[in-house]
PDB file of C-alpha atoms in Angstrom:
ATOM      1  CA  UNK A   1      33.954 -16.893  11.573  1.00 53.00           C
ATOM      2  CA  UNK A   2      32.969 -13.478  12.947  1.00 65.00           C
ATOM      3  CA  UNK A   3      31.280 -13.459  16.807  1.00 70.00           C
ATOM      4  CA  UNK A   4      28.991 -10.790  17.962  1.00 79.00           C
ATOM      5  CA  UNK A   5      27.982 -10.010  21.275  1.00 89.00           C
ATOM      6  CA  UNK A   6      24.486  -9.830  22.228  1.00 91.00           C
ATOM      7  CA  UNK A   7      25.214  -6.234  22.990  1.00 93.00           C
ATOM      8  CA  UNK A   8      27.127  -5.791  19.558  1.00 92.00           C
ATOM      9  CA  UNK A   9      24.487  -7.154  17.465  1.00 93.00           C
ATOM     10  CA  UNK A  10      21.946  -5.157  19.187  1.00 93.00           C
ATOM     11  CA  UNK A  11      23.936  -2.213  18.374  1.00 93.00           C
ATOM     12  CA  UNK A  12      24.867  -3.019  14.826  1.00 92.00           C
ATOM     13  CA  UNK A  13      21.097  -3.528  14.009  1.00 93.00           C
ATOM     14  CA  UNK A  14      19.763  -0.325  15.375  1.00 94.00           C
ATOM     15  CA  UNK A  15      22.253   0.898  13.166  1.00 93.00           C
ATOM     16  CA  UNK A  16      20.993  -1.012  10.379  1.00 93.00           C
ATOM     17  CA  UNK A  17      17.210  -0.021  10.959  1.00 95.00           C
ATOM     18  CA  UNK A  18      18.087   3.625  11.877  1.00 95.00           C
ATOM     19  CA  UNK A  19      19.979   3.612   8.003  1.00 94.00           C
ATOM     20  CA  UNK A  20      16.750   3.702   6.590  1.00 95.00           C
ATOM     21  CA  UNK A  21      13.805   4.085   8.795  1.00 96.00           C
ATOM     22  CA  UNK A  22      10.843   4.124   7.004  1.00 96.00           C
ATOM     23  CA  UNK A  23      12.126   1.268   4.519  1.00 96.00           C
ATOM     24  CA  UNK A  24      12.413  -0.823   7.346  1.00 95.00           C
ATOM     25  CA  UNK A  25       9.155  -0.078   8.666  1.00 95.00           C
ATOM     26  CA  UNK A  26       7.551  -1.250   5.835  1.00 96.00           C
ATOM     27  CA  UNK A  27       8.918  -4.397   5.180  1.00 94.00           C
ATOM     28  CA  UNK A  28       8.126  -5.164   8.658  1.00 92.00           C
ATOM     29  CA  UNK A  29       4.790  -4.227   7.941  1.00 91.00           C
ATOM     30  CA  UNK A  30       4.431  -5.938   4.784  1.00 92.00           C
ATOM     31  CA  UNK A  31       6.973  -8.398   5.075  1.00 90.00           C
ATOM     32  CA  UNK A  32       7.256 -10.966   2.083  1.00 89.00           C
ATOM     33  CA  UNK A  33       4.691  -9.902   0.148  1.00 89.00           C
ATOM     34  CA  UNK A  34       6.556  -6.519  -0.411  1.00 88.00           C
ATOM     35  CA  UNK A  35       7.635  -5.272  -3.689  1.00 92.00           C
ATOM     36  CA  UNK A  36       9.892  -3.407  -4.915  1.00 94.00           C
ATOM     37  CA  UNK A  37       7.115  -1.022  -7.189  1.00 94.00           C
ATOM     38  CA  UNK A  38       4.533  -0.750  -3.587  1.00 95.00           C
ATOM     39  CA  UNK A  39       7.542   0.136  -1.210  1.00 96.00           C
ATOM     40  CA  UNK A  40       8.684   2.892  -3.619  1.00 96.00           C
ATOM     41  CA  UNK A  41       5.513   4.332  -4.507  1.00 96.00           C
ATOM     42  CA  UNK A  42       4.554   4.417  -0.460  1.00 95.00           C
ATOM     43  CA  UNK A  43       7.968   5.614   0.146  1.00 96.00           C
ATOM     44  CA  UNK A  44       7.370   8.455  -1.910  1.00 96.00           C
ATOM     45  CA  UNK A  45       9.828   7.388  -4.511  1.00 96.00           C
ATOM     46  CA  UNK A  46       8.731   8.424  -8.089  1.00 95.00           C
ATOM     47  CA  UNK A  47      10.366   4.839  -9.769  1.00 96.00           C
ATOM     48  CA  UNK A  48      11.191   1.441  -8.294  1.00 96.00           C
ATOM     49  CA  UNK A  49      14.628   2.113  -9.490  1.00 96.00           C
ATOM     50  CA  UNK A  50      15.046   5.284  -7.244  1.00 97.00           C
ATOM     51  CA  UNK A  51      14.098   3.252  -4.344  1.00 97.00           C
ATOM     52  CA  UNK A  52      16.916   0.884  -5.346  1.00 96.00           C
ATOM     53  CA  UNK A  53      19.526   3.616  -5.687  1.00 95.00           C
ATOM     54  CA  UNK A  54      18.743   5.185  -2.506  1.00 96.00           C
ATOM     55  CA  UNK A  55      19.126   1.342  -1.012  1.00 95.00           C
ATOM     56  CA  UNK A  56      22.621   1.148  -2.736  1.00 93.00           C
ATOM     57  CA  UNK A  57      23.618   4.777  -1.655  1.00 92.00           C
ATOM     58  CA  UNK A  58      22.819   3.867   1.755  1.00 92.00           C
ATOM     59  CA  UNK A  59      25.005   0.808   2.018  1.00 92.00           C
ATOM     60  CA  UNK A  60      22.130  -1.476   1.923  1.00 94.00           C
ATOM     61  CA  UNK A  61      21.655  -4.900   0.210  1.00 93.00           C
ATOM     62  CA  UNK A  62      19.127  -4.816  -2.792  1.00 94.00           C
ATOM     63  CA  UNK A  63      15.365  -4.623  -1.610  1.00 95.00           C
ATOM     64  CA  UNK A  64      14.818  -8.646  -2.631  1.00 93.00           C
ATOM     65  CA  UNK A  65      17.408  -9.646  -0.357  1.00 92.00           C
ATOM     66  CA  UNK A  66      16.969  -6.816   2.475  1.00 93.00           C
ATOM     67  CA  UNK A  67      13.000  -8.457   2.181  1.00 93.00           C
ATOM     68  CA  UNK A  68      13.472 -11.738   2.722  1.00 93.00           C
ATOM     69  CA  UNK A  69      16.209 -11.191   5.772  1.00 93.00           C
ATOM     70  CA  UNK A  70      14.446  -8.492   7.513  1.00 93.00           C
ATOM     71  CA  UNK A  71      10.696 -11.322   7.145  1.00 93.00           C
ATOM     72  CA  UNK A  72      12.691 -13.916   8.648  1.00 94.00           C
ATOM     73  CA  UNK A  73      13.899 -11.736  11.777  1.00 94.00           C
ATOM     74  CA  UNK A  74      10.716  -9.915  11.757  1.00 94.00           C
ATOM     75  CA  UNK A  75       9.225 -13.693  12.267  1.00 94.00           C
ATOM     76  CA  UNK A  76      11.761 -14.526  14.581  1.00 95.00           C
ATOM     77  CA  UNK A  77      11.371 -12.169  16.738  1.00 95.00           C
ATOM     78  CA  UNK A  78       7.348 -12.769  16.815  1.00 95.00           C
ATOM     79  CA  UNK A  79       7.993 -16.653  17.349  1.00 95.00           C
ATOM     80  CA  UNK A  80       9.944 -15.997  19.791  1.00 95.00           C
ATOM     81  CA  UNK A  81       7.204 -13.716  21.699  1.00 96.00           C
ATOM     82  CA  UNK A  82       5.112 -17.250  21.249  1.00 96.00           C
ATOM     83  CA  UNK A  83       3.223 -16.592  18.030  1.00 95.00           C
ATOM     84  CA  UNK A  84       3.420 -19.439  15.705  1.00 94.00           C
ATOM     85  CA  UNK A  85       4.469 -18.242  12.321  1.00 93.00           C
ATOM     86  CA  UNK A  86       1.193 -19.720  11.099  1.00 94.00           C
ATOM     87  CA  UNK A  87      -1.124 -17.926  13.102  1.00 94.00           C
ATOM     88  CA  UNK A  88       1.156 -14.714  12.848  1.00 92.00           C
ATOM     89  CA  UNK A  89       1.061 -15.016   8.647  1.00 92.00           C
ATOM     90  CA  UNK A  90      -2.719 -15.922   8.831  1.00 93.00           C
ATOM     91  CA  UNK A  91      -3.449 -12.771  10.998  1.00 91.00           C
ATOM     92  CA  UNK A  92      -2.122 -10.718   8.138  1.00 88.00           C
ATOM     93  CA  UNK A  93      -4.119 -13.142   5.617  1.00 88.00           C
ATOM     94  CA  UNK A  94      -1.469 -14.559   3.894  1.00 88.00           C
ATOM     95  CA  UNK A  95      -0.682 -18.513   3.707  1.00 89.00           C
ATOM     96  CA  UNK A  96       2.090 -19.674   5.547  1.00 93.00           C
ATOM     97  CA  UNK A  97       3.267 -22.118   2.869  1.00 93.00           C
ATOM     98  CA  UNK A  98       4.958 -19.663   0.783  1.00 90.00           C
ATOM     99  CA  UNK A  99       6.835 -18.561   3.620  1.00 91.00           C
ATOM    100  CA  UNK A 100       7.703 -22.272   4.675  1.00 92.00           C
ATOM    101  CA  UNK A 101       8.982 -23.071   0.966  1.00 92.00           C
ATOM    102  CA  UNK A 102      10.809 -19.252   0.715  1.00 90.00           C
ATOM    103  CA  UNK A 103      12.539 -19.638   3.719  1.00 91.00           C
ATOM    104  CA  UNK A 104      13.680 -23.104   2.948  1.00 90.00           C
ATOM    105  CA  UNK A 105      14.853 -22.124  -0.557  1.00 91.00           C
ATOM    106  CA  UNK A 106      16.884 -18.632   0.597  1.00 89.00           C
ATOM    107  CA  UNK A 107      18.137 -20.416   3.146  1.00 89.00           C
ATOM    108  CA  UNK A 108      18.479 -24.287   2.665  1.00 88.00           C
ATOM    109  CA  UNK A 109      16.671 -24.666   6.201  1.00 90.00           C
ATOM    110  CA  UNK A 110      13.650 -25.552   7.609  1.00 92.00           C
ATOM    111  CA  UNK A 111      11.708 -22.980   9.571  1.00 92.00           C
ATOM    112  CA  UNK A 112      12.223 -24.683  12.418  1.00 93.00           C
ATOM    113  CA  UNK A 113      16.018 -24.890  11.987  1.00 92.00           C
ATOM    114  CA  UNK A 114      15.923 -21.024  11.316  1.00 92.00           C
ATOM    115  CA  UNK A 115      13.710 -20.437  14.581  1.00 93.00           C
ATOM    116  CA  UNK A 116      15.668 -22.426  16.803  1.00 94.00           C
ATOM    117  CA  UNK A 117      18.536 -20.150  15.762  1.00 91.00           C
ATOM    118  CA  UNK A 118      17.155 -17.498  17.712  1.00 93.00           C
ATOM    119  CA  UNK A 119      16.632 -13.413  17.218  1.00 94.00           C
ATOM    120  CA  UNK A 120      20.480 -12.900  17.706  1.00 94.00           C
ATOM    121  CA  UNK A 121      22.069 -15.358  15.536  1.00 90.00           C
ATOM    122  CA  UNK A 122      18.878 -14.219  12.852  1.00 92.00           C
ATOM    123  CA  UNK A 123      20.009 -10.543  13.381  1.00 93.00           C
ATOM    124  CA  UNK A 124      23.720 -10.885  13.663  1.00 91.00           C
ATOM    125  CA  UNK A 125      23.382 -12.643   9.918  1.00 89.00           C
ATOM    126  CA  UNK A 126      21.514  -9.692   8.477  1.00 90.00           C
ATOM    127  CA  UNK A 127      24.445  -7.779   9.821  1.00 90.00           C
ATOM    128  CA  UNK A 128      27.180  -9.792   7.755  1.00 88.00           C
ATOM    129  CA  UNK A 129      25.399  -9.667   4.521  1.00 88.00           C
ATOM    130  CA  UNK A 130      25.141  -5.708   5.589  1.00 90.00           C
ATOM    131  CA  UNK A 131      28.553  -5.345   5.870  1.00 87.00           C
ATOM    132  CA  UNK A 132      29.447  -6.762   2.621  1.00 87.00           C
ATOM    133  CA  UNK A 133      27.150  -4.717   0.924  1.00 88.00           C
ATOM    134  CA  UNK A 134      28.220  -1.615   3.603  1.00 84.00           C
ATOM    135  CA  UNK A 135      31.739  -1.431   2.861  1.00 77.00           C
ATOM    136  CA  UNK A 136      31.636  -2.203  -0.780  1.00 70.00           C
ATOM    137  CA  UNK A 137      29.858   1.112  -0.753  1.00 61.00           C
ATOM    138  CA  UNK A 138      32.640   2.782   1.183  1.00 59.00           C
ATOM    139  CA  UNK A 139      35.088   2.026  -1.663  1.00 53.00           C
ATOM    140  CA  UNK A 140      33.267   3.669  -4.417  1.00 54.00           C
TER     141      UNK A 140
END
């Protein structure tokens, strides 16, 4: 089992977001209901696949996965600022249920077992599944 500091994590995941700036603003922007075809056509990317590519050549895990872990610490983050995921999903108009169900498929946990993990833990996960994808990269 790997530990991260506080400081570490915070560190690793500016890294992270700083990899790919404007990918990572829109998936915290858009969250779950961001596809692959929307992010690269916003992105400026002539073909979903080139989006994908540029995720790969960048050490990043594919969009589907990088969208689903960057929602959860996006929501994390926000419940942790006291905004109920409900009321945070139903600002955006979308229906929390889908993000109850998601959550507790990807992750085999209930939102409030993910939550009570806290920003860091969320963050310092992201930064695992990172660094599998990262250094697999590395060795092409």
């Amino acid at each position: 089992m790997i530990i991260f500091t506080e400081l570490e994590v915070d560190s690793q995941w500016n890294e992270l977001v700083n990899s790919f700036p404007s990918l990572f603003t829109f998936l915290n922007t858009h969250l779950l209901s961001a596809s692959t075809f929307q992010c690269s056509s916003e992105l400026g990317f002539r073909r979903a696949v080139d989006l994908e590519v540029a995720i790969s050549r960048k050490g990043l895990p594919p969009f589907q996965i990088l969208r689903v872990w960057v929602s959860l610490v996006q929501l994390i983050d926000e419940s942790e600022k006291g905004i109920p995921l409900s009321r945070s999903l139903l600002s955006r108009g979308v229906y929390p249920s889908s993000y109850y169900r998601t959550f507790g498929r990807v992750f085999g946990q209930t939102w409030s077992d993910l939550r009570r993990m806290g920003l860091c833990r969320a963050r310092a996960n992201v930064i695992l599944v990172w660094n599998a994808y990262r250094f697999r990269a590395d060795v092409k």
